[in-house]
XYZ file of C-alpha atoms in Angstrom:
759
model
C -21.657 24.955 -3.245
C -21.891 28.397 -4.806
C -18.761 30.490 -4.907
C -18.724 34.233 -5.347
C -16.193 35.687 -7.756
C -14.825 39.102 -6.877
C -15.699 42.229 -8.724
C -13.369 42.905 -11.660
C -11.966 45.938 -9.911
C -10.442 43.717 -7.257
C -8.470 41.681 -9.736
C -5.577 44.086 -9.411
C -4.486 45.741 -6.228
C -3.702 48.918 -8.098
C -5.155 50.784 -11.006
C -1.918 51.601 -12.766
C 0.425 48.837 -13.836
C 4.188 48.919 -14.008
C 4.005 51.057 -17.118
C 5.315 48.787 -19.897
C 4.661 50.309 -23.288
C 3.599 48.859 -26.629
C 7.099 48.023 -27.849
C 8.516 46.523 -24.662
C 5.353 44.983 -23.234
C 3.624 43.565 -26.316
C 5.642 43.762 -29.524
C 8.938 42.462 -28.131
C 7.667 39.286 -26.376
C 5.332 38.550 -29.302
C 7.881 38.905 -32.107
C 10.508 36.957 -30.178
C 8.090 34.057 -29.710
C 7.093 34.192 -33.383
C 10.729 34.183 -34.581
C 11.530 30.942 -32.784
C 13.454 27.732 -33.221
C 11.252 26.515 -36.072
C 12.521 29.399 -38.171
C 16.122 28.366 -37.580
C 15.849 24.584 -37.596
C 12.899 23.760 -39.857
C 12.310 26.604 -42.318
C 14.909 25.263 -44.744
C 13.246 21.846 -44.598
C 9.876 23.461 -45.404
C 11.290 25.144 -48.519
C 13.102 21.986 -49.567
C 9.953 19.874 -49.250
C 7.443 21.993 -51.188
C 9.432 24.667 -53.026
C 9.409 28.459 -52.986
C 5.858 29.394 -53.970
C 4.066 26.687 -51.944
C 6.178 27.841 -48.975
C 4.912 31.382 -49.491
C 1.365 29.976 -49.589
C 1.974 28.111 -46.310
C 3.320 31.264 -44.670
C 0.372 33.302 -45.946
C -2.314 30.836 -44.823
C -0.743 30.315 -41.408
C -0.200 34.026 -40.797
C -3.744 34.798 -41.965
C -5.153 32.664 -39.158
C -2.911 34.370 -36.630
C -3.775 37.770 -38.084
C -7.514 37.113 -37.824
C -7.015 36.059 -34.215
C -5.018 39.241 -33.582
C -7.936 41.250 -34.992
C -10.321 39.500 -32.589
C -7.957 40.158 -29.696
C -7.781 43.817 -30.700
C -11.565 44.128 -30.787
C -11.992 42.589 -27.326
C -9.071 44.534 -25.865
C -10.477 47.880 -27.023
C -13.933 47.113 -25.616
C -12.931 46.388 -22.024
C -10.211 47.163 -19.533
C -7.920 44.145 -19.870
C -6.472 43.291 -16.494
C -4.076 40.582 -15.350
C -4.672 37.237 -16.985
C -4.513 38.197 -20.650
C -6.431 35.719 -22.799
C -8.127 34.147 -19.771
C -9.401 37.530 -18.637
C -10.758 38.347 -22.109
C -12.523 35.016 -22.541
C -14.034 34.885 -19.048
C -15.445 38.405 -19.385
C -16.931 37.618 -22.801
C -18.061 33.977 -22.702
C -18.422 33.469 -18.959
C -16.267 32.289 -16.105
C -16.759 28.586 -16.918
C -15.502 28.990 -20.476
C -12.694 31.263 -19.307
C -11.605 28.748 -16.678
C -11.915 25.801 -19.069
C -9.471 27.531 -21.409
C -7.429 29.350 -18.753
C -6.366 26.291 -16.739
C -4.979 24.376 -19.762
C -3.467 27.629 -21.054
C -1.606 28.084 -17.779
C -0.146 24.580 -17.933
C 0.716 25.063 -21.601
C 2.588 28.273 -20.750
C 4.291 26.685 -17.737
C 5.362 23.527 -19.532
C 6.513 25.613 -22.475
C 9.207 27.022 -20.207
C 10.574 23.500 -19.804
C 10.205 22.864 -23.519
C 12.243 25.960 -24.407
C 14.934 25.504 -21.748
C 15.449 21.880 -22.800
C 15.651 23.060 -26.415
C 18.241 25.625 -25.369
C 20.219 22.955 -23.509
C 20.196 20.669 -26.553
C 21.550 23.480 -28.744
C 24.299 24.144 -26.171
C 25.202 20.451 -26.233
C 25.612 20.647 -30.016
C 28.323 23.256 -29.458
C 29.745 21.793 -26.242
C 29.180 18.015 -26.443
C 30.389 17.275 -22.917
C 27.650 19.218 -21.056
C 24.558 17.578 -19.534
C 21.262 18.613 -21.106
C 19.334 18.246 -17.822
C 21.862 20.250 -15.827
C 21.964 23.067 -18.398
C 18.148 23.088 -18.615
C 17.795 23.246 -14.819
C 20.283 26.093 -14.482
C 18.678 27.973 -17.380
C 15.191 27.533 -15.874
C 16.310 28.940 -12.529
C 18.066 31.911 -14.174
C 15.077 32.705 -16.379
C 12.764 32.529 -13.352
C 15.118 34.785 -11.396
C 14.737 37.383 -14.147
C 10.952 37.154 -13.883
C 11.077 37.414 -10.082
C 13.354 40.465 -10.248
C 10.648 42.260 -12.216
C 8.866 42.154 -15.516
C 10.735 45.294 -16.509
C 14.157 43.621 -16.138
C 12.934 40.538 -18.030
C 11.702 42.716 -20.871
C 15.046 44.538 -20.999
C 16.798 41.170 -21.173
C 14.634 40.386 -24.179
C 16.012 43.467 -25.917
C 19.462 41.848 -25.824
C 18.001 38.608 -27.151
C 16.162 40.459 -29.900
C 19.432 42.083 -30.877
C 21.011 38.629 -31.236
C 18.128 37.442 -33.425
C 18.336 40.590 -35.534
C 22.094 40.050 -35.958
C 21.494 36.471 -37.090
C 18.952 37.617 -39.684
C 21.356 40.257 -41.017
C 24.071 37.602 -41.248
C 21.639 35.377 -43.143
C 20.446 38.018 -45.620
C 24.024 39.079 -46.381
C 25.369 35.550 -46.448
C 26.903 33.523 -49.220
C 26.016 30.551 -51.357
C 26.095 27.096 -49.823
C 29.177 25.159 -50.846
C 28.123 21.969 -52.595
C 29.163 18.882 -50.682
C 29.039 15.543 -52.511
C 27.527 13.949 -49.420
C 24.550 16.320 -49.441
C 22.723 14.540 -52.237
C 23.260 11.165 -50.599
C 21.971 12.364 -47.244
C 18.966 14.145 -48.800
C 17.942 11.015 -50.661
C 17.364 9.304 -47.332
C 14.837 11.924 -46.236
C 11.152 11.120 -46.732
C 9.178 13.566 -48.850
C 5.839 14.691 -47.376
C 2.813 16.584 -48.671
C 1.736 20.213 -48.452
C -0.445 19.946 -45.344
C 2.067 17.819 -43.466
C 4.639 20.559 -44.073
C 2.052 23.166 -43.062
C 1.512 21.344 -39.767
C 5.240 21.516 -39.024
C 5.496 25.209 -39.864
C 2.327 26.585 -38.254
C 3.638 26.768 -34.652
C 6.205 29.255 -35.994
C 3.543 31.957 -36.380
C 1.931 31.411 -32.991
C 3.092 33.395 -30.019
C 0.825 36.432 -30.014
C -0.343 35.435 -26.535
C 3.072 36.402 -25.116
C 2.194 40.072 -25.300
C -1.449 39.615 -24.305
C -0.409 37.726 -21.170
C 1.423 40.858 -19.983
C -1.862 42.801 -19.929
C -1.669 43.424 -16.185
C 1.768 45.033 -16.528
C 0.920 47.384 -19.394
C 0.468 51.087 -18.877
C -2.305 51.254 -21.467
C -3.434 47.727 -22.518
C -6.337 49.028 -24.610
C -3.853 50.922 -26.764
C -0.834 48.608 -26.574
C -2.375 45.164 -27.174
C -3.853 45.897 -30.647
C -0.843 47.875 -31.885
C 1.853 45.587 -30.500
C 0.121 42.337 -31.473
C -0.719 43.358 -35.040
C 2.729 44.856 -35.545
C 4.383 41.612 -34.418
C 2.239 39.562 -36.799
C 2.990 41.865 -39.742
C 6.751 42.050 -39.070
C 6.896 38.278 -38.629
C 5.071 37.798 -41.939
C 7.506 40.067 -43.795
C 10.516 38.188 -42.397
C 8.998 34.780 -43.133
C 8.204 35.805 -46.707
C 11.762 37.063 -47.262
C 13.718 34.130 -45.844
C 12.585 31.567 -48.509
C 13.995 33.769 -51.269
C 17.352 33.820 -49.467
C 17.326 30.069 -48.939
C 16.446 29.277 -52.547
C 18.873 31.777 -54.052
C 21.797 30.736 -51.841
C 21.314 26.961 -52.002
C 21.996 25.036 -55.229
C 19.045 22.870 -56.177
C 21.253 19.912 -56.951
C 22.612 19.783 -53.431
C 19.202 19.146 -51.791
C 20.755 20.602 -48.644
C 17.463 22.184 -47.614
C 15.830 18.814 -47.050
C 18.114 17.802 -44.197
C 17.465 19.741 -40.960
C 20.692 18.385 -39.506
C 22.728 20.335 -42.046
C 21.764 23.683 -40.484
C 21.529 25.278 -43.920
C 20.952 28.749 -42.430
C 24.238 28.386 -40.528
C 26.004 27.468 -43.766
C 24.565 30.494 -45.587
C 25.132 33.137 -42.877
C 28.282 35.198 -42.590
C 30.604 33.649 -40.026
C 28.819 30.317 -40.141
C 32.125 28.484 -39.832
C 32.724 29.791 -36.318
C 32.110 27.663 -33.220
C 29.517 30.115 -31.920
C 28.172 32.169 -34.798
C 25.188 34.484 -35.239
C 22.826 31.652 -36.167
C 23.693 29.732 -33.004
C 23.189 32.920 -31.023
C 19.871 33.353 -32.792
C 18.758 29.851 -31.822
C 19.764 30.505 -28.237
C 18.010 33.847 -28.304
C 14.838 32.275 -29.720
C 14.649 29.594 -27.033
C 15.528 31.934 -24.163
C 13.111 34.666 -25.266
C 10.284 32.145 -25.566
C 11.141 30.796 -22.108
C 11.123 34.315 -20.635
C 7.789 35.108 -22.291
C 6.248 31.932 -20.895
C 7.612 32.378 -17.350
C 6.232 35.928 -17.354
C 2.818 34.932 -18.705
C 2.031 31.702 -16.855
C 2.054 33.106 -13.257
C -0.142 36.017 -14.306
C -2.733 33.643 -15.716
C -2.504 31.640 -12.490
C -2.950 34.803 -10.420
C -6.114 35.748 -12.310
C -7.516 32.195 -12.009
C -6.968 32.235 -8.244
C -8.575 35.652 -7.820
C -11.644 34.549 -9.730
C -12.019 31.519 -7.415
C -11.432 29.149 -10.329
C -8.728 27.249 -8.451
C -9.544 25.017 -5.454
C -9.676 26.811 -2.107
C -6.310 25.353 -1.054
C -4.597 27.210 -3.928
C -6.245 30.623 -3.515
C -2.991 32.012 -2.075
C -1.630 31.973 -5.628
C -3.727 35.058 -6.317
C -1.597 37.214 -4.023
C 0.569 39.923 -5.592
C 3.693 41.509 -4.189
C 4.966 45.056 -4.160
C 3.565 48.151 -5.824
C 3.537 46.374 -9.187
C 1.467 43.420 -7.890
C 4.003 40.879 -9.190
C 2.812 37.260 -8.847
C 5.914 36.054 -7.027
C 4.195 33.156 -5.284
C 2.699 32.083 -8.594
C 6.120 32.334 -10.238
C 7.713 30.108 -7.585
C 4.834 27.641 -7.897
C 5.348 27.584 -11.662
C 9.100 27.116 -11.179
C 8.422 23.967 -9.149
C 6.275 22.519 -11.941
C 8.846 23.409 -14.603
C 11.781 21.925 -12.681
C 9.868 18.684 -12.167
C 9.147 18.440 -15.887
C 12.740 19.303 -16.835
C 13.939 16.434 -14.638
C 11.684 14.094 -16.624
C 13.606 14.904 -19.809
C 11.940 14.991 -23.233
C 8.604 16.681 -23.784
C 7.953 15.202 -27.235
C 4.875 13.329 -26.015
C 3.064 16.373 -24.619
C 4.316 19.064 -27.000
C 1.469 18.472 -29.525
C -1.140 18.810 -26.776
C 0.459 22.071 -25.647
C 0.119 23.441 -29.181
C -3.524 22.367 -29.142
C -4.161 24.367 -25.977
C -2.695 27.502 -27.555
C -4.804 27.008 -30.682
C -7.878 26.306 -28.560
C -7.318 29.674 -26.906
C -7.078 31.351 -30.312
C -10.274 29.635 -31.426
C -12.247 30.655 -28.340
C -11.023 34.257 -28.602
C -12.252 34.350 -32.195
C -15.585 32.884 -31.151
C -15.937 35.462 -28.374
C -15.271 38.387 -30.714
C -17.479 36.891 -33.424
C -20.427 36.381 -31.079
C -20.118 39.855 -29.589
C -20.066 41.399 -33.051
C -22.876 39.238 -34.425
C -25.214 39.843 -31.485
C -24.544 43.603 -31.634
C -24.885 43.917 -27.896
C -25.122 47.568 -26.808
C -22.389 46.865 -24.252
C -19.914 45.765 -26.943
C -18.424 48.991 -28.283
C -14.807 48.369 -29.316
C -12.806 51.255 -30.719
C -11.034 48.741 -32.973
C -13.963 47.416 -35.008
C -13.771 44.020 -36.706
C -16.606 42.429 -38.681
C -17.872 39.306 -36.946
C -17.402 37.179 -40.080
C -13.616 37.658 -39.902
C -13.577 36.351 -36.337
C -15.683 33.346 -37.322
C -13.298 32.684 -40.211
C -10.399 32.805 -37.747
C -12.144 30.285 -35.455
C -12.750 27.911 -38.373
C -9.108 28.259 -39.398
C -7.932 27.407 -35.884
C -9.979 24.229 -35.583
C -8.927 23.161 -39.097
C -5.248 23.660 -38.299
C -5.618 21.755 -35.034
C -6.840 18.672 -36.870
C -4.198 19.076 -39.566
C -1.401 19.201 -36.996
C -2.541 16.310 -34.808
C -6.125 14.947 -34.727
C -5.513 12.828 -31.628
C -3.972 15.738 -29.700
C -6.858 17.956 -30.844
C -9.471 15.579 -29.473
C -7.482 15.173 -26.245
C -7.269 18.947 -25.765
C -10.983 19.467 -26.482
C -11.953 16.679 -24.073
C -9.810 18.205 -21.322
C -11.318 21.653 -21.916
C -14.823 20.151 -21.864
C -14.229 18.290 -18.605
C -12.895 21.413 -16.905
C -15.913 23.388 -18.163
C -18.409 20.936 -16.680
C -16.429 20.773 -13.431
C -16.589 24.547 -13.095
C -20.259 24.591 -14.039
C -21.060 22.102 -11.278
C -19.244 24.315 -8.782
C -21.639 27.143 -9.725
C -19.112 29.949 -9.467
C -20.972 33.245 -9.514
C -19.449 36.201 -11.322
C -20.312 39.833 -10.876
C -19.815 40.679 -14.538
C -22.089 39.972 -17.462
C -21.067 37.869 -20.437
C -22.234 37.192 -23.964
C -24.187 34.038 -23.109
C -27.318 35.947 -22.137
C -27.121 37.760 -25.457
C -26.867 34.427 -27.290
C -29.952 33.053 -25.562
C -31.828 36.290 -26.159
C -31.114 36.037 -29.889
C -32.150 32.378 -29.981
C -35.348 33.057 -28.027
C -36.237 36.031 -30.216
C -35.758 33.996 -33.396
C -37.742 31.077 -31.988
C -40.643 33.223 -30.798
C -40.946 34.944 -34.147
C -41.010 31.574 -35.910
C -43.559 29.844 -33.692
C -46.869 29.668 -35.501
C -49.821 31.237 -33.693
C -52.029 28.481 -35.128
C -51.112 25.457 -33.022
C -50.506 22.173 -34.848
C -51.768 19.124 -32.931
C -48.845 17.003 -34.147
C -46.359 19.430 -32.597
C -48.248 19.880 -29.342
C -46.211 20.005 -26.144
C -47.472 20.566 -22.602
C -46.768 24.098 -21.368
C -47.953 23.877 -17.790
C -48.987 26.691 -15.482
C -48.820 25.039 -12.062
C -50.934 26.771 -9.417
C -49.151 25.197 -6.492
C -49.321 27.970 -3.926
C -46.364 27.376 -1.632
C -44.554 24.513 -3.467
C -43.556 22.798 -0.237
C -47.224 22.301 0.640
C -48.225 20.732 -2.688
C -44.969 19.314 -3.970
C -46.809 16.441 -5.670
C -48.090 18.995 -8.205
C -44.509 19.879 -9.109
C -43.646 16.196 -9.448
C -46.668 15.649 -11.679
C -45.679 18.606 -13.874
C -42.093 17.340 -14.185
C -43.267 13.834 -15.086
C -45.693 15.174 -17.713
C -43.208 17.470 -19.430
C -40.097 15.276 -19.111
C -37.935 17.728 -21.103
C -40.616 18.014 -23.772
C -42.480 21.033 -22.490
C -42.322 24.035 -20.210
C -43.324 24.517 -16.575
C -44.222 27.702 -14.759
C -44.760 27.380 -11.030
C -47.064 30.193 -9.953
C -48.118 31.410 -6.550
C -50.811 33.995 -5.776
C -50.285 36.066 -2.637
C -52.578 38.692 -1.051
C -52.530 42.190 -2.508
C -50.297 44.616 -0.637
C -48.322 41.891 1.096
C -45.258 42.498 -1.063
C -43.759 45.443 -2.883
C -42.712 44.956 -6.498
C -39.077 44.565 -5.428
C -40.030 42.031 -2.758
C -42.179 40.188 -5.264
C -39.262 39.918 -7.711
C -36.979 38.718 -4.936
C -39.542 36.105 -3.934
C -39.559 34.831 -7.530
C -35.772 34.452 -7.403
C -36.052 32.515 -4.132
C -38.740 30.284 -5.629
C -36.606 29.619 -8.721
C -33.605 28.706 -6.560
C -35.846 26.441 -4.459
C -36.861 24.567 -7.613
C -33.316 24.460 -9.041
C -31.928 22.879 -5.887
C -34.469 20.069 -6.267
C -33.666 19.492 -9.918
C -36.835 21.056 -11.338
C -36.352 23.115 -14.491
C -39.167 25.633 -14.288
C -39.989 29.306 -14.406
C -41.292 31.001 -11.288
C -44.078 33.577 -11.192
C -45.634 35.350 -8.223
C -48.604 37.680 -8.536
C -50.620 39.599 -5.976
C -54.408 39.583 -5.968
C -57.329 40.011 -3.605
C -58.179 36.306 -3.935
C -56.802 33.287 -5.862
C -59.588 33.402 -8.445
C -58.707 36.972 -9.488
C -54.998 36.121 -9.450
C -55.546 33.130 -11.735
C -57.509 35.299 -14.129
C -54.668 37.850 -14.173
C -52.154 35.122 -14.946
C -54.230 33.761 -17.807
C -54.678 37.219 -19.288
C -51.123 38.515 -18.939
C -48.606 35.714 -18.549
C -46.667 34.624 -21.621
C -45.147 36.169 -24.728
C -46.620 35.993 -28.204
C -47.589 32.411 -29.045
C -45.579 31.083 -26.102
C -48.258 30.969 -23.420
C -49.256 28.146 -21.061
C -51.735 25.812 -22.733
C -52.557 23.768 -19.644
C -53.334 24.754 -16.060
C -52.386 22.216 -13.400
C -53.950 22.664 -9.977
C -54.736 20.649 -6.906
C -58.217 19.628 -5.895
C -60.154 21.959 -3.613
C -60.149 20.641 -0.063
C -62.188 23.484 1.388
C -65.805 22.394 2.110
C -66.983 26.002 2.231
C -69.635 26.664 -0.418
C -68.109 29.981 -1.486
C -64.663 28.415 -1.850
C -66.017 25.641 -4.071
C -67.868 28.227 -6.135
C -64.668 30.254 -6.665
C -62.843 27.045 -7.540
C -65.429 26.146 -10.166
C -65.248 29.690 -11.521
C -61.491 29.166 -11.921
C -62.160 26.068 -14.034
C -64.702 28.038 -16.061
C -62.242 30.901 -16.653
C -59.497 28.495 -17.751
C -61.846 26.760 -20.152
C -63.044 30.074 -21.534
C -59.421 31.123 -22.084
C -58.841 27.917 -24.087
C -56.470 26.469 -21.506
C -56.687 22.779 -20.702
C -57.398 21.999 -17.057
C -55.654 19.177 -15.190
C -56.714 18.678 -11.566
C -54.503 16.373 -9.542
C -56.068 14.907 -6.426
C -53.922 12.975 -3.965
C -54.962 11.800 -0.540
C -51.658 10.256 0.566
C -50.413 13.458 2.198
C -46.830 12.891 1.007
C -46.340 16.384 -0.279
C -43.002 17.529 1.178
C -40.282 18.167 -1.406
C -37.763 16.155 0.542
C -39.995 13.161 1.230
C -38.430 9.876 0.250
C -41.410 8.516 -1.620
C -43.714 11.236 -2.929
C -46.809 10.071 -4.803
C -45.296 10.431 -8.265
C -42.578 7.909 -7.402
C -44.603 4.725 -7.156
C -42.447 1.872 -5.871
C -44.333 -1.079 -7.321
C -42.511 -3.131 -9.909
C -45.689 -3.194 -12.036
C -47.367 0.163 -12.041
C -50.786 0.751 -13.556
C -52.476 3.816 -14.992
C -56.241 3.553 -15.537
C -57.760 5.805 -18.196
C -61.561 5.835 -18.126
C -62.601 6.167 -21.723
C -65.384 8.299 -23.071
C -64.279 8.504 -26.695
C -61.272 9.733 -28.671
C -62.715 13.186 -29.079
C -62.811 15.814 -26.337
C -61.138 14.714 -23.098
C -60.237 11.196 -24.229
C -57.475 12.202 -26.617
C -55.813 14.535 -24.113
C -56.022 11.957 -21.304
C -54.257 9.350 -23.439
C -51.557 11.832 -24.449
C -50.936 12.763 -20.816
C -50.855 9.097 -19.760
C -48.353 8.375 -22.543
C -46.171 11.336 -21.516
C -46.189 10.068 -17.942
C -44.985 6.652 -19.055
C -42.036 8.190 -20.902
C -40.753 9.634 -17.609
C -38.419 7.500 -15.535
C -40.851 7.467 -12.592
C -43.518 5.688 -14.654
C -41.404 3.900 -17.270
C -42.724 0.447 -16.286
C -46.378 1.476 -15.992
C -49.144 -0.291 -17.877
C -51.875 1.911 -19.348
C -55.332 0.358 -19.200
C -57.977 1.927 -21.369
C -61.295 1.217 -19.630
C -64.730 1.421 -21.186
C -68.088 0.624 -19.526
C -70.953 -0.865 -21.590
C -74.470 -1.366 -20.407
C -75.295 -4.832 -21.800
C -73.735 -7.931 -23.343
C -74.994 -7.073 -26.822
C -72.621 -4.108 -26.907
C -69.760 -5.949 -25.178
C -68.329 -7.886 -28.141
C -68.429 -4.968 -30.554
C -66.912 -2.652 -27.939
C -64.044 -5.090 -27.312
C -63.222 -5.316 -31.026
C -63.408 -1.568 -31.534
C -61.315 -0.780 -28.447
C -58.719 -3.409 -29.442
C -58.432 -1.906 -32.931
C -58.171 1.576 -31.441
C -55.355 0.719 -29.036
C -53.432 -1.057 -31.811
C -53.730 1.974 -34.091
C -52.684 4.403 -31.357
C -49.389 2.530 -30.756
C -48.968 3.753 -27.177
C -49.003 0.317 -25.582
C -52.403 0.710 -23.911
C -54.293 -2.425 -22.915
C -58.036 -2.323 -23.634
C -60.504 -3.406 -20.955
C -64.273 -3.409 -21.532
C -66.381 -3.662 -18.371
C -70.003 -4.864 -18.306
C -72.121 -2.658 -16.040
C -74.746 -5.215 -15.039
C -76.907 -2.385 -13.737
C -74.183 -1.229 -11.364
C -73.698 2.534 -10.951
C -70.500 3.994 -12.389
C -69.259 4.976 -8.924
C -69.238 1.341 -7.847
C -67.528 0.191 -11.050
C -64.905 2.916 -10.693
C -64.100 2.082 -7.074
C -63.967 -1.654 -7.716
C -61.959 -1.588 -10.940
C -59.415 1.127 -10.084
C -58.853 0.362 -6.416
C -55.513 -1.303 -7.201
C -54.351 1.260 -9.791
C -51.511 3.659 -9.107
C -53.051 6.559 -11.024
C -56.532 7.161 -12.411
C -57.531 9.491 -15.274
C -61.088 10.818 -15.458
C -62.699 13.343 -17.778
C -64.277 16.612 -16.592
C -67.526 17.948 -17.948
C -67.479 21.270 -19.780
C -68.350 24.083 -17.321
C -71.879 25.299 -17.764
C -73.934 28.028 -16.201
C -75.850 26.798 -13.163
C -75.339 23.432 -11.562
C -71.605 23.040 -12.231
C -70.832 23.482 -8.566
C -73.145 20.608 -7.700
C -71.606 18.495 -10.481
C -68.096 19.078 -9.163
C -69.087 18.233 -5.581
C -70.589 14.989 -6.867
C -67.337 14.262 -8.714
C -65.346 14.879 -5.553
C -67.517 12.420 -3.643
C -67.070 9.899 -6.469
C -63.263 9.854 -6.262
C -62.985 9.717 -2.468
C -60.904 6.690 -1.502
C -59.433 6.229 -4.973
C -55.689 6.242 -5.663
C -54.132 9.467 -6.953
C -56.558 10.834 -9.535
C -56.113 13.170 -12.498
C -59.217 14.939 -13.790
C -58.815 16.366 -17.299
C -60.729 18.993 -19.259
C -59.574 19.554 -22.849
C -60.199 23.211 -23.703
C -57.807 24.076 -26.537
C -59.075 24.445 -30.081
C -57.202 21.289 -31.033
C -58.240 17.864 -32.183
C -55.997 15.764 -29.969
C -57.022 12.668 -31.907
C -54.776 13.931 -34.741
C -51.795 13.719 -32.424
C -52.672 10.123 -31.538
C -53.755 8.881 -34.969
C -50.886 9.744 -37.321
C -51.130 9.002 -41.025
C -47.990 7.006 -41.825
C -48.901 5.943 -45.357
């Protein structure tokens, strides 16, 4: 089933969003997610494990990856109007709807489940202050209150984040103006019990602290000017976060005596012990922890429904969930999506701990970063005329960011990385099978254009026999009438060559536009039947002239059809046979091999259960009538071998048949043919037939009557008499099984392809 995705302009019900600015809509949610619980609960442990300067290196490396990703986001955001959906919208419009959906669906669940992760974290911190409360009850109440803020409006939720940001800022001030940690004799004993880990293990723990730039990007649909706000707000948040993270280690080292080893124990809350007022029941550091968890929860509950809304509007979600794309009010708030997300979050909160899935959630965020970097890198590398960002970033920086993301993913958790990539891959192939059509272009066509251009320029004009592949021009007419030709072409190429199905229609019967549309219809007809082929339709006064036009004009550079596949002429009219023979002569003169497939079974419909190319016998047989390795013989054996590599003919036996006139030549012919078949290594079985004064027609009919397919050579077209020769050949093969008549015309020695020097 093919689904049509709406035009981008329909993704939002209005052109102007709620009007959030850079500071409130991008910077605030991003910086609050960056300055999270890891900063409060694990940063001291990081410093204690590796020391001051390695900590600064960890912060710099981690922030560099985030910064490179922010640059890629800025480039994409300033090239296109970023509507609701944030990262999903950017990826789908750059790398295609399948890639966007493959990343967008896991990203939605990561954002949704993050709400539960943060509210449970908040509840645990509340329990540390008030031991008698229930974590689940506090988490459930917090989840509902946070969702209520999001339902009220994004504007109110953002304003609530201002209060939270004030609490975090107060905690940082209290930390920077704090006092030295009082040495406790028990500190050294407790620290000695803590396992010491290496640099990259510490890096893996710290890296999630610098993620969070998606919080602002996810609000793209609610920004007044996303093209302006996303780059400025995102980069500013990364830079401010870096400055704070580089300053805190100096405070921790200077305020904590080395002998105490207090930094190594996360349970000691060293930042609480340094900060002013740290002795209070609820101090600034506790408020900061609460603010960090609540702000991250608010950012996630704002972002997840907007991703879901965009997925529904692009027909990514199943039909039963399309209602999630509906927006409410003049601001197009995704209220239904928010309630749907609330249901998921409440169910997860009731389950309790999220330790098992938290690593996979981090992988989904990093996968999004990686794909965004790839999208920006490809756009910049391909230099597509449509990619004109006002914020220019060299493609190598985006590629470096993508490499950094995948490296960090494996450093953090290899198993979770593989799990995330497998899930993304499965969703991609699911969406590809659904064949969702989009009305916007993406970078994939540019990628293929670059690959094709490079390949064409590197293909040698002088063909090498050892690298020969069949490039078939199939003159099938209406494919439904001669479907066996298409089956023959598919069996011969078997993913090793190219097929062009061509049809010649009368001049004036179609306009150019109608002709192009007919080619599209023909291509779709072939695709639905699993045939990978190009389609070409030309107009001409008669088929002979049309074939000549195709041979003269079709192709590009060295990539032109080398073999013409056509059906046998079934018109007894003398003029028709003459035109048919002229077609063979023109193909030969153009150095194109000729393969004529004659089938008398009549099973030519594309939907027939047993077309000729699908022989049902357990032991199939292909007879190749041998006239020598040179000329037609080499090409016939190559084609027979290619047929046997297809699944239709995988069990076929190739019999190489040679007729000798007398017994004196029989023994020598048997030895020579046996040696030849052994050297060719294609599994052919030699068979020498004694004529005994019998005409070849009789030998042919008798010997090949039980074959499934027969190969015969064609004489080189010559002036005068070729028409009579071909009519004689037609009479000769009447009553035979399906027959392939071959004329080798290329300037190639096909024996070189068969007889390889392996010394």
